[in-house]
Amino acid sequence: MKYTIVDQSTCIACGACSVHAPDLFDYNDEGLAFTIRDNNTGTVPIPANLEEDAIDAEQACPSLSIKIADHPFHGNPLQYNS
């Protein structure tokens, strides 16, 4: 299973994530991207049929704000950075 979260501190609201994965990402009232399924906590697994979309969105993100990992983020987008 894979998990995803958006680092809203670096999001530039360019729209790439919602173009590549509209079933996973949307924008909040401040215009920042967030994960739809878990309100950007990174705790709900990406459905298998949407994993490729998530990877496409991650690769298209110019600010590198989309994070994907094999474990839940528990609200911390920097949890698995080295």
Coordinates of C-alpha atoms in Angstrom, one line a residue:
M1 CA 0.0 0.0 0.0
K2 CA 1.0 3.6 -0.7
Y3 CA 0.1 6.8 1.1
T4 CA 0.2 10.4 -0.1
I5 CA 0.1 13.8 1.5
V6 CA 0.7 17.4 0.3
D7 CA 3.3 19.6 2.0
Q8 CA 1.2 22.7 2.1
S9 CA 4.1 24.8 3.2
T10 CA 5.7 24.4 -0.2
C11 CA 2.5 24.1 -2.4
I12 CA 2.2 26.8 -5.1
A13 CA -1.3 25.8 -6.2
C14 CA -0.2 25.2 -9.8
G15 CA -3.0 22.7 -10.5
A16 CA -0.7 19.8 -11.6
C17 CA -1.8 17.4 -9.0
S18 CA -5.5 17.8 -9.6
V19 CA -5.0 17.5 -13.4
H20 CA -3.1 14.2 -13.0
A21 CA -5.0 12.8 -10.0
P22 CA -8.4 14.5 -9.6
D23 CA -9.7 11.7 -7.5
L24 CA -6.9 12.2 -5.0
F25 CA -6.2 15.9 -4.8
D26 CA -8.2 19.1 -4.6
Y27 CA -7.7 22.7 -3.2
N28 CA -8.8 24.1 0.1
D29 CA -10.2 27.6 0.8
E30 CA -6.7 29.1 0.9
G31 CA -6.0 27.6 -2.6
L32 CA -3.5 24.9 -1.3
A33 CA -3.7 21.3 -2.5
F34 CA -4.7 18.6 -0.1
T35 CA -5.5 14.9 -0.3
I36 CA -9.2 14.3 -0.6
R37 CA -9.6 10.9 1.0
D38 CA -8.1 11.8 4.4
N39 CA -8.1 15.6 4.5
N40 CA -4.3 15.6 4.0
T41 CA -3.3 13.5 6.9
G42 CA -1.7 10.8 4.7
T43 CA -3.3 8.0 6.7
V44 CA -5.7 6.4 4.1
P45 CA -4.0 4.2 1.5
I46 CA -4.2 5.2 -2.1
P47 CA -6.5 2.8 -3.9
A48 CA -4.5 0.5 -6.2
N49 CA -6.2 1.8 -9.3
L50 CA -5.1 5.3 -8.5
E51 CA -1.5 4.7 -7.6
E52 CA -0.2 5.5 -11.1
D53 CA -2.2 8.8 -11.0
A54 CA -0.6 9.6 -7.7
I55 CA 2.9 9.0 -9.1
D56 CA 2.1 11.1 -12.1
A57 CA 1.0 13.9 -9.9
E58 CA 4.1 13.6 -7.7
Q59 CA 6.4 13.8 -10.7
A60 CA 4.5 16.7 -12.2
C61 CA 4.5 18.8 -9.0
P62 CA 7.0 21.7 -9.7
S63 CA 7.4 22.4 -5.9
L64 CA 7.9 18.7 -4.9
S65 CA 5.0 19.2 -2.5
I66 CA 3.4 15.8 -3.1
K67 CA 4.8 13.0 -1.0
I68 CA 4.3 9.3 -1.5
A69 CA 5.4 6.6 0.9
D70 CA 4.8 3.0 1.9
H71 CA 3.7 4.0 5.4
P72 CA 1.2 6.5 6.7
F73 CA 2.4 10.1 7.2
H74 CA 0.2 10.8 10.2
G75 CA -0.1 14.4 9.2
N76 CA 3.6 15.0 8.7
P77 CA 4.7 15.4 5.1
L78 CA 8.3 15.5 6.1
Q79 CA 8.2 12.3 8.1
Y80 CA 10.1 10.2 5.5
N81 CA 12.5 12.8 4.1
S82 CA 16.2 11.9 4.5

